[in-house]
PDB file of C-alpha atoms in Angstrom:
ATOM      1  CA  MET A   1      12.874  -5.169  18.024  1.00  0.00           C
ATOM      2  CA  LEU A   2      13.632  -8.658  17.133  1.00  0.00           C
ATOM      3  CA  LYS A   3      14.356  -9.740  13.255  1.00  0.00           C
ATOM      4  CA  PRO A   4      11.404 -11.665  12.215  1.00  0.00           C
ATOM      5  CA  PRO A   5      11.749 -15.584  12.236  1.00  0.00           C
ATOM      6  CA  PRO A   6      12.640 -17.015   8.516  1.00  0.00           C
ATOM      7  CA  ARG A   7       9.370 -18.822   8.007  1.00  0.00           C
ATOM      8  CA  ALA A   8       6.992 -16.319   9.776  1.00  0.00           C
ATOM      9  CA  ALA A   9       4.092 -15.896   7.061  1.00  0.00           C
ATOM     10  CA  GLU A  10       2.920 -12.885   8.822  1.00  0.00           C
ATOM     11  CA  LEU A  11       4.948  -9.832  10.218  1.00  0.00           C
ATOM     12  CA  THR A  12       3.651  -7.197  12.752  1.00  0.00           C
ATOM     13  CA  VAL A  13       4.116  -3.432  11.524  1.00  0.00           C
ATOM     14  CA  GLY A  14       6.979  -3.577  13.889  1.00  0.00           C
ATOM     15  CA  GLN A  15       8.441  -6.302  12.312  1.00  0.00           C
ATOM     16  CA  VAL A  16       7.771  -4.970   8.931  1.00  0.00           C
ATOM     17  CA  ALA A  17       9.370  -1.199   9.860  1.00  0.00           C
ATOM     18  CA  ALA A  18      12.504  -2.920  11.676  1.00  0.00           C
ATOM     19  CA  ARG A  19      13.297  -5.103   8.690  1.00  0.00           C
ATOM     20  CA  SER A  20      12.613  -2.570   5.881  1.00  0.00           C
ATOM     21  CA  GLY A  21      13.985   0.677   7.438  1.00  0.00           C
ATOM     22  CA  VAL A  22      10.972   2.764   6.841  1.00  0.00           C
ATOM     23  CA  ALA A  23       9.302   3.959   9.508  1.00  0.00           C
ATOM     24  CA  ILE A  24       5.806   2.768  11.002  1.00  0.00           C
ATOM     25  CA  THR A  25       3.799   5.983   9.527  1.00  0.00           C
ATOM     26  CA  THR A  26       5.199   5.314   6.406  1.00  0.00           C
ATOM     27  CA  LEU A  27       3.865   2.025   6.041  1.00  0.00           C
ATOM     28  CA  HIS A  28       0.619   3.275   7.208  1.00  0.00           C
ATOM     29  CA  PHE A  29       0.928   5.626   4.314  1.00  0.00           C
ATOM     30  CA  TYR A  30       1.786   3.090   1.925  1.00  0.00           C
ATOM     31  CA  GLU A  31      -1.183   0.938   3.042  1.00  0.00           C
ATOM     32  CA  SER A  32      -3.444   3.949   2.646  1.00  0.00           C
ATOM     33  CA  LYS A  33      -2.452   4.553  -1.018  1.00  0.00           C
ATOM     34  CA  GLY A  34      -2.761   0.664  -1.530  1.00  0.00           C
ATOM     35  CA  LEU A  35       0.596   0.032  -2.338  1.00  0.00           C
ATOM     36  CA  ILE A  36       0.862  -2.643   0.717  1.00  0.00           C
ATOM     37  CA  ARG A  37      -1.860  -4.478   2.601  1.00  0.00           C
ATOM     38  CA  SER A  38      -2.685  -6.008   5.769  1.00  0.00           C
ATOM     39  CA  ARG A  39      -5.120  -8.225   8.007  1.00  0.00           C
ATOM     40  CA  ARG A  40      -6.505  -7.063  11.263  1.00  0.00           C
ATOM     41  CA  THR A  41      -5.939  -9.567  14.147  1.00  0.00           C
ATOM     42  CA  THR A  42      -9.418  -9.798  15.993  1.00  0.00           C
ATOM     43  CA  GLY A  43      -7.485  -7.572  18.494  1.00  0.00           C
ATOM     44  CA  ASN A  44      -7.259  -5.043  16.004  1.00  0.00           C
ATOM     45  CA  GLN A  45      -3.675  -5.263  15.093  1.00  0.00           C
ATOM     46  CA  ARG A  46      -2.023  -5.356  11.463  1.00  0.00           C
ATOM     47  CA  ARG A  47      -0.496  -7.801  10.083  1.00  0.00           C
ATOM     48  CA  TYR A  48       1.432  -8.079   6.644  1.00  0.00           C
ATOM     49  CA  PRO A  49       2.107 -10.944   4.644  1.00  0.00           C
ATOM     50  CA  ARG A  50       6.059 -11.153   4.513  1.00  0.00           C
ATOM     51  CA  ASP A  51       6.023 -10.296   0.706  1.00  0.00           C
ATOM     52  CA  THR A  52       5.078  -6.897   2.110  1.00  0.00           C
ATOM     53  CA  LEU A  53       9.114  -7.017   2.530  1.00  0.00           C
ATOM     54  CA  ARG A  54      10.083  -7.202  -1.124  1.00  0.00           C
ATOM     55  CA  ARG A  55       6.982  -4.447  -1.808  1.00  0.00           C
ATOM     56  CA  VAL A  56       8.322  -1.645   0.252  1.00  0.00           C
ATOM     57  CA  SER A  57      11.990  -2.290  -1.193  1.00  0.00           C
ATOM     58  CA  PHE A  58      10.106  -2.220  -4.504  1.00  0.00           C
ATOM     59  CA  ILE A  59       8.741   1.192  -3.589  1.00  0.00           C
ATOM     60  CA  ARG A  60      11.648   2.330  -1.937  1.00  0.00           C
ATOM     61  CA  VAL A  61      14.296   1.591  -4.703  1.00  0.00           C
ATOM     62  CA  ALA A  62      11.363   3.100  -7.283  1.00  0.00           C
ATOM     63  CA  GLN A  63      11.179   6.603  -5.336  1.00  0.00           C
ATOM     64  CA  ARG A  64      15.131   6.845  -4.704  1.00  0.00           C
ATOM     65  CA  VAL A  65      15.360   6.807  -8.774  1.00  0.00           C
ATOM     66  CA  GLY A  66      12.585   9.523  -8.682  1.00  0.00           C
ATOM     67  CA  ILE A  67       9.530   7.413  -9.651  1.00  0.00           C
ATOM     68  CA  PRO A  68       6.219   9.082  -8.494  1.00  0.00           C
ATOM     69  CA  LEU A  69       4.149   7.084  -5.966  1.00  0.00           C
ATOM     70  CA  ARG A  70       1.608   7.390  -8.652  1.00  0.00           C
ATOM     71  CA  LEU A  71       3.392   5.244 -11.258  1.00  0.00           C
ATOM     72  CA  VAL A  72       4.531   2.805  -8.319  1.00  0.00           C
ATOM     73  CA  ALA A  73       1.203   1.905  -7.485  1.00  0.00           C
ATOM     74  CA  GLU A  74       0.098   1.603 -10.803  1.00  0.00           C
ATOM     75  CA  ALA A  75       3.193  -0.740 -11.458  1.00  0.00           C
ATOM     76  CA  LEU A  76       2.107  -2.737  -8.368  1.00  0.00           C
ATOM     77  CA  SER A  77      -1.296  -2.852  -9.287  1.00  0.00           C
ATOM     78  CA  SER A  78      -0.351  -4.979 -12.196  1.00  0.00           C
ATOM     79  CA  LEU A  79       1.036  -7.678 -10.250  1.00  0.00           C
ATOM     80  CA  PRO A  80      -1.026 -10.580  -8.351  1.00  0.00           C
ATOM     81  CA  ASP A  81      -1.222  -9.670  -4.673  1.00  0.00           C
ATOM     82  CA  GLU A  82      -0.005 -12.701  -3.206  1.00  0.00           C
ATOM     83  CA  ARG A  83       3.377 -12.713  -5.186  1.00  0.00           C
ATOM     84  CA  THR A  84       6.164 -10.420  -4.393  1.00  0.00           C
ATOM     85  CA  PRO A  85       7.871  -8.231  -7.486  1.00  0.00           C
ATOM     86  CA  THR A  86      10.276 -10.768  -8.913  1.00  0.00           C
ATOM     87  CA  ARG A  87      13.398  -9.658 -11.038  1.00  0.00           C
ATOM     88  CA  GLU A  88      11.494 -10.341 -14.446  1.00  0.00           C
ATOM     89  CA  ASP A  89       8.595  -7.733 -12.902  1.00  0.00           C
ATOM     90  CA  TRP A  90      11.320  -5.335 -12.068  1.00  0.00           C
ATOM     91  CA  ALA A  91      13.107  -5.447 -15.443  1.00  0.00           C
ATOM     92  CA  ARG A  92       9.511  -5.126 -17.228  1.00  0.00           C
ATOM     93  CA  LEU A  93       8.182  -2.183 -14.947  1.00  0.00           C
ATOM     94  CA  SER A  94      11.608  -0.103 -15.027  1.00  0.00           C
ATOM     95  CA  ALA A  95      11.565  -0.720 -18.731  1.00  0.00           C
ATOM     96  CA  ALA A  96       8.408   1.263 -18.832  1.00  0.00           C
ATOM     97  CA  TRP A  97       9.461   3.902 -16.510  1.00  0.00           C
ATOM     98  CA  ARG A  98      12.784   4.721 -18.457  1.00  0.00           C
ATOM     99  CA  ALA A  99      11.102   7.408 -20.816  1.00  0.00           C
ATOM    100  CA  GLU A 100      10.499   9.446 -17.321  1.00  0.00           C
ATOM    101  CA  LEU A 101      13.712   8.497 -16.151  1.00  0.00           C
ATOM    102  CA  ASP A 102      15.149  10.189 -19.404  1.00  0.00           C
ATOM    103  CA  GLU A 103      12.905  13.515 -19.200  1.00  0.00           C
ATOM    104  CA  ARG A 104      14.176  13.963 -15.486  1.00  0.00           C
ATOM    105  CA  ILE A 105      17.763  13.441 -16.740  1.00  0.00           C
ATOM    106  CA  ASP A 106      17.242  15.800 -18.779  1.00  0.00           C
ATOM    107  CA  LEU A 107      15.654  18.329 -17.215  1.00  0.00           C
ATOM    108  CA  LEU A 108      18.589  18.070 -14.382  1.00  0.00           C
ATOM    109  CA  GLN A 109      20.990  18.181 -17.125  1.00  0.00           C
ATOM    110  CA  ARG A 110      19.200  21.559 -18.459  1.00  0.00           C
ATOM    111  CA  LEU A 111      19.441  22.836 -15.026  1.00  0.00           C
ATOM    112  CA  ARG A 112      22.763  22.234 -14.426  1.00  0.00           C
ATOM    113  CA  ASP A 113      23.915  23.796 -17.517  1.00  0.00           C
ATOM    114  CA  ASN A 114      21.566  26.604 -17.289  1.00  0.00           C
ATOM    115  CA  LEU A 115      22.430  27.595 -14.005  1.00  0.00           C
ATOM    116  CA  SER A 116      25.982  27.363 -13.968  1.00  0.00           C
ATOM    117  CA  ASP A 117      26.911  31.165 -13.735  1.00  0.00           C
ATOM    118  CA  CYS A 118      23.695  31.717 -11.530  1.00  0.00           C
ATOM    119  CA  ILE A 119      24.519  31.946  -7.695  1.00  0.00           C
ATOM    120  CA  GLY A 120      20.846  32.471  -6.813  1.00  0.00           C
ATOM    121  CA  CYS A 121      17.890  35.001  -7.380  1.00  0.00           C
ATOM    122  CA  GLY A 122      19.490  38.576  -5.980  1.00  0.00           C
ATOM    123  CA  CYS A 123      20.035  38.446  -9.677  1.00  0.00           C
ATOM    124  CA  LEU A 124      24.002  39.353 -10.287  1.00  0.00           C
ATOM    125  CA  SER A 125      23.533  37.614 -13.757  1.00  0.00           C
ATOM    126  CA  ILE A 126      20.506  38.996 -14.805  1.00  0.00           C
ATOM    127  CA  ASP A 127      21.616  40.399 -18.132  1.00  0.00           C
ATOM    128  CA  ARG A 128      22.352  36.645 -19.336  1.00  0.00           C
ATOM    129  CA  CYS A 129      20.160  34.877 -17.169  1.00  0.00           C
ATOM    130  CA  ALA A 130      18.118  31.678 -18.929  1.00  0.00           C
ATOM    131  CA  LEU A 131      15.210  32.188 -16.635  1.00  0.00           C
ATOM    132  CA  ARG A 132      14.601  35.829 -17.386  1.00  0.00           C
ATOM    133  CA  ASN A 133      11.086  36.574 -18.181  1.00  0.00           C
ATOM    134  CA  PRO A 134      11.044  40.730 -18.664  1.00  0.00           C
ATOM    135  CA  ASP A 135       7.189  42.247 -18.105  1.00  0.00           C
ATOM    136  CA  ASP A 136       6.138  38.221 -17.489  1.00  0.00           C
ATOM    137  CA  GLN A 137       5.886  37.433 -21.187  1.00  0.00           C
ATOM    138  CA  LEU A 138       5.092  33.941 -20.148  1.00  0.00           C
ATOM    139  CA  GLY A 139       2.526  34.691 -17.600  1.00  0.00           C
ATOM    140  CA  ASP A 140       0.136  34.249 -20.964  1.00  0.00           C
ATOM    141  CA  ALA A 141       1.219  30.680 -20.977  1.00  0.00           C
ATOM    142  CA  GLY A 142       0.040  29.902 -17.549  1.00  0.00           C
ATOM    143  CA  PRO A 143       1.768  28.880 -14.252  1.00  0.00           C
ATOM    144  CA  GLY A 144       5.177  27.659 -13.458  1.00  0.00           C
ATOM    145  CA  PRO A 145       8.821  27.993 -14.905  1.00  0.00           C
ATOM    146  CA  HIS A 146       7.912  27.469 -18.529  1.00  0.00           C
ATOM    147  CA  ARG A 147      11.680  28.294 -19.583  1.00  0.00           C
ATOM    148  CA  LEU A 148      12.964  25.641 -16.860  1.00  0.00           C
ATOM    149  CA  LEU A 149      10.767  22.756 -17.319  1.00  0.00           C
ATOM    150  CA  GLY A 150      11.130  23.124 -20.963  1.00  0.00           C
ATOM    151  CA  ALA A 151       7.854  23.859 -22.276  1.00  0.00           C
ATOM    152  CA  TYR A 152       8.640  27.142 -23.621  1.00  0.00           C
ATOM    153  CA  THR A 153      10.577  27.262 -26.882  1.00  0.00           C
ATOM    154  CA  GLN A 154      10.506  30.665 -27.510  1.00  0.00           C
ATOM    155  CA  PRO A 155       8.186  34.113 -27.061  1.00  0.00           C
ATOM    156  CA  GLY A 156       4.346  33.073 -27.945  1.00  0.00           C
ATOM    157  CA  ASN A 157       4.899  29.565 -28.719  1.00  0.00           C
ATOM    158  CA  ARG A 158       4.358  26.674 -26.123  1.00  0.00           C
ATOM    159  CA  GLN A 159       5.174  23.256 -26.478  1.00  0.00           C
ATOM    160  CA  ALA A 160       3.362  20.706 -24.615  1.00  0.00           C
ATOM    161  CA  ARG A 161       5.357  18.512 -22.763  1.00  0.00           C
ATOM    162  CA  PRO A 162       4.720  14.357 -23.380  1.00  0.00           C
ATOM    163  CA  GLY A 163       2.543  12.700 -20.694  1.00  0.00           C
ATOM    164  CA  ARG A 164       1.668  15.437 -19.012  1.00  0.00           C
TER     165      ARG A 164
END
């Protein structure tokens, strides 16, 4: 697929896919989620405004750092449809995601630190396993790995996670 002309106001789905590095099906998915938009030609072909390239880049960078598409959609919906995200937009939006990223980093660090001597549930470290839950004591707290996710502090005492 040829690179789109620099002054082209609209791009085909193939041009957007080739230039952005995402599959056409991914573009269709992004469109179905309202992250990008297109218009249809009289022949029912999609045409994307050129700013779609920057929006797709924005989406991919946000996903790469672990931002859920739901939050990406909220961020993009705060921008005018006809304008691409600017450096200032990215600074503002990424600052709003800082708490989410900090929480993710904390979880990954706890995973790393608590699983350092774990070689997989066989479990050869059962006597000191941080995830051990004798007699399913945490079952009353609901589904999920409470200790791993930090929602568990001590037996019988659940701590709510902010923003969940």
